[in-house]
Short mmCIF file of C-alpha atoms in Angstrom, two decimals:
data_model
loop_
_atom_site.label_atom_id
_atom_site.label_comp_id
_atom_site.label_asym_id
_atom_site.label_seq_id
_atom_site.Cartn_x
_atom_site.Cartn_y
_atom_site.Cartn_z
CA MET A 320 19.59 -16.61 -21.35
CA ASN A 321 17.64 -18.97 -23.54
CA GLN A 322 13.99 -17.41 -24.19
CA SER A 323 12.65 -21.14 -23.90
CA PHE A 324 14.07 -21.29 -20.46
CA LEU A 325 11.52 -18.78 -19.01
CA TYR A 326 8.91 -21.24 -19.69
CA THR A 327 10.60 -23.87 -17.28
CA ALA A 328 8.05 -24.97 -14.60
CA LEU A 329 9.10 -24.39 -10.91
CA SER A 330 7.28 -26.44 -8.40
CA LEU A 331 6.07 -24.70 -5.28
CA THR A 332 6.73 -27.27 -2.66
CA ALA A 333 5.45 -24.80 0.29
CA TYR A 334 1.98 -25.54 -0.46
CA SER A 335 0.12 -28.74 1.31
CA PRO A 336 -2.44 -30.73 -0.91
CA PRO A 337 -5.76 -29.09 -1.17
CA GLY A 338 -7.63 -29.73 2.16
CA LEU A 339 -9.47 -27.78 4.84
CA LEU A 340 -6.40 -25.91 5.84
CA ASN A 341 -6.04 -24.74 2.46
CA TYR A 342 -9.48 -23.84 2.38
CA VAL A 343 -9.25 -21.66 5.48
CA PHE A 344 -6.24 -19.91 4.12
CA PHE A 345 -7.76 -19.16 0.81
CA VAL A 346 -10.84 -17.55 2.61
CA LEU A 347 -8.55 -15.51 4.83
CA CYS A 348 -6.34 -14.33 1.94
CA LEU A 349 -9.43 -13.44 -0.19
CA LEU A 350 -10.96 -11.52 2.49
CA LEU A 351 -7.89 -9.57 3.58
CA TYR A 352 -7.06 -9.04 -0.32
CA VAL A 353 -10.56 -7.56 -0.85
CA LEU A 354 -10.46 -5.36 2.09
CA THR A 355 -6.99 -4.10 1.12
CA LEU A 356 -8.12 -3.28 -2.50
CA CYS A 357 -11.34 -1.50 -1.16
CA ALA A 358 -9.55 0.27 1.34
CA ASN A 359 -6.84 1.56 -1.02
CA VAL A 360 -9.24 2.25 -3.88
CA LEU A 361 -11.37 4.45 -1.34
CA LEU A 362 -8.54 6.42 -0.04
CA ILE A 363 -7.22 6.92 -3.70
CA ALA A 364 -10.74 8.06 -4.67
CA LEU A 365 -11.08 10.50 -1.71
CA ILE A 366 -7.85 12.15 -2.47
CA LEU A 367 -8.54 12.63 -6.20
CA SER A 368 -12.03 13.85 -5.58
CA ASP A 369 -11.51 16.39 -2.63
CA PRO A 370 -9.94 19.61 -3.57
CA HIS A 371 -9.00 19.81 0.40
CA LEU A 372 -6.89 16.96 -0.01
CA HIS A 373 -4.87 18.08 -2.99
CA LYS A 374 -1.76 18.69 -0.91
CA PRO A 375 1.82 17.37 -1.19
CA MET A 376 1.27 15.00 1.98
CA TYR A 377 -1.91 13.56 0.37
CA THR A 378 -0.35 13.19 -3.00
CA PHE A 379 2.66 11.09 -1.47
CA LEU A 380 -0.25 9.17 0.46
CA LEU A 381 -2.02 8.55 -2.76
CA HIS A 382 1.17 7.12 -4.30
CA LEU A 383 1.72 4.94 -1.20
CA ALA A 384 -1.87 3.58 -1.67
CA LEU A 385 -1.05 2.78 -5.48
CA ASN A 386 1.96 0.81 -4.32
CA GLY A 387 0.12 -0.99 -1.92
CA VAL A 388 -2.19 -2.24 -4.63
CA VAL A 389 0.56 -3.43 -6.66
CA GLY A 390 2.22 -5.33 -3.86
CA ALA A 391 -1.27 -7.23 -3.02
CA CYS A 392 -1.70 -7.97 -6.71
CA ALA A 393 1.81 -9.13 -7.11
CA VAL A 394 1.54 -11.89 -4.48
CA CYS A 395 -2.19 -12.61 -3.41
CA PRO A 396 -3.81 -13.85 -6.71
CA LYS A 397 -1.10 -16.46 -7.45
CA VAL A 398 -1.12 -17.48 -3.76
CA MET A 399 -4.88 -18.05 -3.77
CA GLN A 400 -4.71 -20.00 -7.00
CA SER A 401 -1.96 -22.21 -5.59
CA LEU A 402 -3.77 -23.04 -2.48
CA LEU A 403 -6.51 -24.58 -4.54
CA SER A 404 -4.34 -26.42 -6.83
CA ARG A 405 -3.12 -29.92 -6.49
CA ASP A 406 0.25 -29.67 -8.15
CA PRO A 407 0.97 -25.60 -7.75
CA PHE A 408 4.00 -24.58 -10.11
CA MET A 409 4.97 -21.34 -11.82
CA SER A 410 7.07 -20.67 -14.86
CA TYR A 411 10.57 -19.43 -14.20
CA GLY A 412 9.82 -16.29 -16.31
CA GLY A 413 6.57 -15.78 -13.91
CA CYS A 414 8.70 -16.25 -10.93
CA LEU A 415 11.24 -13.55 -12.17
CA LEU A 416 8.42 -11.09 -12.95
CA GLN A 417 7.00 -11.56 -9.42
CA VAL A 418 10.44 -10.78 -8.06
CA LEU A 419 10.47 -7.63 -9.98
CA PHE A 420 7.06 -6.44 -8.63
CA VAL A 421 7.78 -7.66 -5.17
CA ASN A 422 11.09 -5.91 -5.16
CA VAL A 423 9.44 -2.71 -6.58
CA TYR A 424 6.75 -2.82 -4.11
CA GLY A 425 9.04 -2.94 -1.03
CA SER A 426 11.64 -0.30 -2.41
CA CYS A 427 9.14 2.12 -3.74
CA ALA A 428 7.27 2.04 -0.55
CA TYR A 429 10.40 2.69 1.60
CA ALA A 430 11.27 5.47 -0.75
CA ILE A 431 7.83 7.01 -0.56
CA LEU A 432 7.68 6.95 3.27
CA ALA A 433 11.23 8.69 3.34
CA VAL A 434 9.81 11.40 0.95
CA MET A 435 6.91 11.73 3.37
CA ALA A 436 9.20 12.16 6.29
CA TYR A 437 11.21 14.94 4.40
CA ASP A 438 7.80 16.76 3.93
CA ARG A 439 6.94 16.21 7.55
CA TYR A 440 10.38 17.67 8.46
CA ILE A 441 9.92 21.07 6.10
CA SER A 442 6.06 21.38 7.60
CA ILE A 443 7.31 21.44 11.18
CA CYS A 444 10.74 22.63 11.13
CA LYS A 445 10.60 25.27 8.22
CA PRO A 446 6.55 26.14 8.36
CA LEU A 447 7.19 29.50 6.83
CA GLN A 448 9.31 28.28 3.90
CA TYR A 449 6.99 25.24 3.25
CA HIS A 450 5.19 26.36 0.23
CA THR A 451 8.55 27.67 -1.49
CA ILE A 452 10.33 24.52 -0.93
CA ILE A 453 7.59 21.96 -1.41
CA THR A 454 6.28 23.34 -4.96
CA PRO A 455 4.35 21.21 -7.14
CA GLY A 456 7.51 20.73 -9.24
CA ARG A 457 9.34 19.62 -6.18
CA VAL A 458 6.67 17.20 -5.50
CA ARG A 459 7.05 15.63 -8.99
CA VAL A 460 10.67 15.55 -8.70
CA LEU A 461 10.69 13.59 -5.55
CA LEU A 462 7.96 11.08 -6.67
CA ALA A 463 10.03 10.66 -9.83
CA ALA A 464 13.18 9.93 -7.89
CA ALA A 465 10.88 7.61 -5.36
CA TYR A 466 10.09 5.64 -8.35
CA MET A 467 12.99 5.80 -10.83
CA PHE A 468 15.83 4.54 -8.72
CA PRO A 469 13.92 1.45 -6.98
CA VAL A 470 12.72 0.24 -10.44
CA GLY A 471 15.98 0.83 -12.10
CA LEU A 472 17.99 -0.76 -9.58
CA THR A 473 15.65 -3.74 -8.81
CA ALA A 474 15.32 -4.36 -12.67
CA VAL A 475 19.18 -4.70 -12.97
CA GLN A 476 19.06 -7.10 -9.81
CA VAL A 477 16.44 -9.31 -11.69
CA TYR A 478 18.38 -9.16 -14.70
CA LEU A 479 21.62 -10.48 -13.15
CA THR A 480 19.54 -13.13 -11.19
CA SER A 481 18.13 -14.32 -14.56
CA GLN A 482 21.68 -15.08 -15.79
CA LEU A 483 22.37 -17.53 -13.05
CA PRO A 484 21.97 -21.34 -14.43
CA LEU A 485 19.38 -23.35 -12.35
CA CYS A 486 20.20 -26.72 -10.71
CA ARG A 487 17.15 -26.88 -8.64
CA PHE A 488 13.39 -26.17 -9.63
CA ALA A 489 11.42 -26.55 -6.26
CA VAL A 490 10.59 -23.24 -4.69
CA ASN A 491 9.83 -23.74 -0.75
CA LYS A 492 8.15 -20.45 -0.36
CA MET A 493 4.62 -19.29 -1.11
CA PHE A 494 6.01 -16.57 -3.65
CA CYS A 495 9.24 -15.64 -5.46
CA ASP A 496 11.71 -13.29 -4.25
CA ASN A 497 15.21 -12.78 -5.26
CA LEU A 498 16.85 -14.67 -2.58
CA VAL A 499 14.50 -17.60 -3.39
CA VAL A 500 15.58 -17.57 -6.91
CA VAL A 501 19.23 -17.23 -6.25
CA LYS A 502 19.12 -20.28 -3.89
CA LEU A 503 17.98 -22.32 -7.03
CA ALA A 504 21.39 -21.46 -8.89
CA CYS A 505 24.07 -23.69 -9.36
CA PHE A 506 26.35 -21.30 -8.05
CA ARG A 507 26.53 -17.60 -6.90
CA ARG A 508 28.75 -15.06 -8.39
CA GLU A 509 30.63 -12.32 -6.51
CA LEU A 510 29.08 -9.72 -8.73
CA ASP A 511 25.47 -10.52 -7.28
CA ASN A 512 26.66 -10.45 -3.78
CA VAL A 513 28.21 -6.87 -4.25
CA TYR A 514 25.30 -5.69 -6.07
CA GLY A 515 22.93 -7.19 -3.32
CA LEU A 516 24.82 -5.31 -0.81
CA PHE A 517 24.57 -2.23 -2.99
CA ILE A 518 20.80 -2.67 -3.36
CA VAL A 519 20.42 -2.90 0.62
CA CYS A 520 22.62 0.23 1.05
CA SER A 521 20.65 2.35 -1.44
CA LEU A 522 17.10 1.12 -1.02
CA VAL A 523 16.87 0.37 2.75
CA LEU A 524 19.54 1.87 4.68
CA PHE A 525 19.63 5.26 2.88
CA PRO A 526 15.81 5.84 3.22
CA LEU A 527 16.10 4.45 6.88
CA VAL A 528 18.84 7.09 7.70
CA CYS A 529 16.53 10.01 6.06
CA VAL A 530 13.81 8.91 8.01
CA LEU A 531 15.64 8.81 11.34
CA LEU A 532 17.48 12.20 10.59
CA SER A 533 14.10 13.97 9.77
CA TYR A 534 12.58 12.76 12.95
CA MET A 535 15.71 13.84 15.03
CA GLN A 536 15.05 17.16 13.74
CA ILE A 537 11.48 17.11 14.33
CA LEU A 538 11.99 16.07 17.83
CA SER A 539 14.67 18.85 18.42
CA VAL A 540 12.43 21.58 17.20
CA SER A 541 9.37 20.24 18.98
CA TRP A 542 11.13 19.84 22.40
CA ARG A 543 11.76 23.78 22.52
CA ALA A 544 8.17 24.50 21.25
CA SER A 545 5.09 25.17 23.19
CA LYS A 546 2.91 22.16 24.36
CA ALA A 547 0.11 23.25 21.79
CA SER A 548 2.79 22.96 19.09
CA GLN A 549 4.23 19.67 20.49
CA ARG A 550 0.65 18.22 20.37
CA LYS A 551 0.21 19.40 16.56
CA ALA A 552 3.55 17.88 15.66
CA LEU A 553 2.54 14.63 17.12
CA SER A 554 -0.69 14.44 15.45
CA THR A 555 0.82 15.42 12.15
CA CYS A 556 3.54 12.77 12.50
CA ALA A 557 2.17 9.95 14.19
CA PRO A 558 0.22 8.31 11.23
CA HIS A 559 3.45 8.42 9.24
CA LEU A 560 5.71 7.25 12.30
CA LEU A 561 3.18 4.01 12.88
CA ILE A 562 3.16 3.21 9.18
CA PHE A 563 6.87 3.45 8.82
CA ILE A 564 7.45 1.18 12.12
CA ASN A 565 4.93 -1.09 11.13
CA PHE A 566 6.40 -1.41 7.44
CA SER A 567 9.91 -1.66 8.60
CA THR A 568 9.12 -4.45 11.11
CA ILE A 569 7.34 -6.71 8.50
CA ILE A 570 10.19 -6.05 5.90
CA PHE A 571 12.82 -7.30 8.32
CA TYR A 572 10.80 -10.21 9.46
CA SER A 573 10.14 -11.14 5.87
CA VAL A 574 13.88 -10.92 5.00
CA LEU A 575 14.83 -13.07 8.02
CA TYR A 576 12.06 -15.71 7.51
CA ASN A 577 13.18 -16.01 3.76
CA ARG A 578 16.69 -16.70 4.62
CA GLY A 579 15.78 -19.69 6.51
CA ASP A 580 14.82 -23.16 4.95
CA SER A 581 11.40 -23.54 6.97
CA VAL A 582 8.64 -25.25 4.96
CA SER A 583 5.89 -24.87 7.40
CA VAL A 584 2.59 -24.08 5.65
CA LEU A 585 1.41 -21.65 8.58
CA GLY A 586 4.61 -19.82 8.63
CA ASN A 587 4.99 -19.47 4.95
CA PHE A 588 1.12 -18.19 4.80
CA LEU A 589 1.80 -15.62 7.52
CA ASN A 590 4.88 -14.48 5.99
CA SER A 591 3.08 -14.19 2.53
CA THR A 592 -0.03 -12.19 4.08
CA LEU A 593 2.08 -10.09 6.63
CA PHE A 594 4.29 -8.83 3.50
CA ALA A 595 1.73 -8.30 1.05
CA LEU A 596 -1.49 -7.40 2.67
CA LEU A 597 -0.85 -6.01 6.26
CA PRO A 598 1.10 -3.02 5.26
CA PRO A 599 -1.38 -1.94 2.43
CA LEU A 600 -4.37 -2.52 4.82
CA PHE A 601 -2.73 -0.77 7.49
CA HIS A 602 -2.02 2.46 5.70
CA PRO A 603 -5.27 3.79 4.87
CA LEU A 604 -6.65 2.49 8.24
CA VAL A 605 -4.12 4.54 10.08
CA TYR A 606 -4.60 7.74 8.00
CA GLY A 607 -8.31 7.30 7.94
CA LEU A 608 -8.67 7.08 11.73
CA ARG A 609 -6.01 9.73 12.88
CA THR A 610 -6.30 12.35 10.00
CA LYS A 611 -9.07 14.89 10.52
CA GLU A 612 -9.13 16.11 6.91
CA ILE A 613 -9.67 12.54 5.56
CA GLN A 614 -12.30 11.94 8.05
CA ARG A 615 -14.24 15.14 7.08
CA SER A 616 -13.81 13.94 3.47
CA ILE A 617 -15.54 10.66 4.18
CA GLN A 618 -18.24 12.31 6.18
CA LYS A 619 -18.84 14.64 2.93
CA LEU A 620 -18.90 11.58 1.03
CA LEU A 621 -21.49 9.96 3.23
CA LEU A 622 -23.66 13.07 3.55
CA ALA A 623 -23.57 13.68 -0.21
CA ALA A 624 -25.31 10.36 -0.95
CA PRO A 625 -28.82 10.84 -2.21
CA PRO A 626 -31.59 9.92 0.04
CA ARG A 627 -33.28 6.72 -0.19
CA PRO A 628 -36.81 7.35 -2.03
CA GLY A 629 -39.72 6.73 0.70
CA PRO A 630 -42.96 5.00 -0.08
CA ALA A 631 -45.25 6.64 -2.71
CA LEU A 632 -48.08 8.51 -1.32
CA PRO A 633 -51.78 7.84 -3.01
CA HIS A 634 -52.72 10.68 -5.45
CA LEU A 635 -54.87 13.14 -3.81
CA ARG A 636 -57.57 15.13 -6.19
CA VAL A 637 -58.13 18.72 -5.13
CA VAL A 638 -61.90 19.48 -5.33
CA PRO A 639 -62.54 23.25 -6.02
CA VAL A 640 -64.67 24.76 -3.39
CA ASP A 641 -67.68 26.78 -4.70
CA ARG A 642 -67.71 30.05 -2.96
CA SER A 643 -70.71 31.81 -5.02
CA PRO A 644 -73.72 32.43 -2.59
CA HIS A 645 -76.39 29.79 -1.75
CA PRO A 646 -79.39 30.39 -3.85
CA ALA A 647 -81.53 30.49 -0.24
CA SER A 648 -79.06 33.44 1.01
CA ARG A 649 -79.76 35.15 -2.32
CA ARG A 650 -83.41 35.15 -1.77
CA LEU A 651 -83.16 36.25 1.76
CA GLY A 652 -80.88 38.78 0.70
CA SER A 653 -82.95 40.07 -2.11
#
């Protein structure tokens, strides 16, 4: 592809001219963006600073929080800028870069959630072998796979998309994804369709099957266990299961919405915020509210804060007391 073609301007037609609605959307997006960054940075800081959280489950959660920051930063700053712009546009190279980060965010989150499901399966179904299976080396291998495969496969997809000639230059969505860019092309190649199907099977269906199989095994083992063990398994798996259902629902909604041609400003804004902000904000809140170790870590952080200095007291001068006998008493006693 010609390098100068990367600087071709794409018009973002999903945005309405600046007005009250845009300003309301901007404030909402900014508020959610700041809350998302603060929640994830706080969670990352807690996991890094508290030795009690240096466990595989929280290591995976840390990377899920990092991935959420990537997703929010890939979409929200450009959305907020475009909401205040009179003629919003994006370069073709910038659009492709956003496609890469958006795809990495979605696919890596799914992969990390699959790895977390495997960790929960070993913890509940094979508790005596947990520390021999989930070793620090195994954790590094799982995380490397959760990053390398999604990043590599999505990078190839973006490269194939960049080779398509463009006949249209108007993007009717608030941010770029691969399907949006493909719709701008003059034609579609069979190779892109086949590779897209391969991407869906590798980065969506395979993690989904892994999570479902893990929870089928967990349910099978928990069903035969005692009531106390069932409650412990439920408390351990509930945060991950809530996050997985929430993320899967939003991803499928976003995919279905992007396949349509709707240019509703409200619909585009909801799709953008749901995809980029709701999952990263939902993840730390769920684990913070339902995980006792993180709650204890937050309490320790709050209790460790230095006390506020009180008002200064006036300086009191101590006057020494003369304990020598009074002159009159000396005379009486003489």
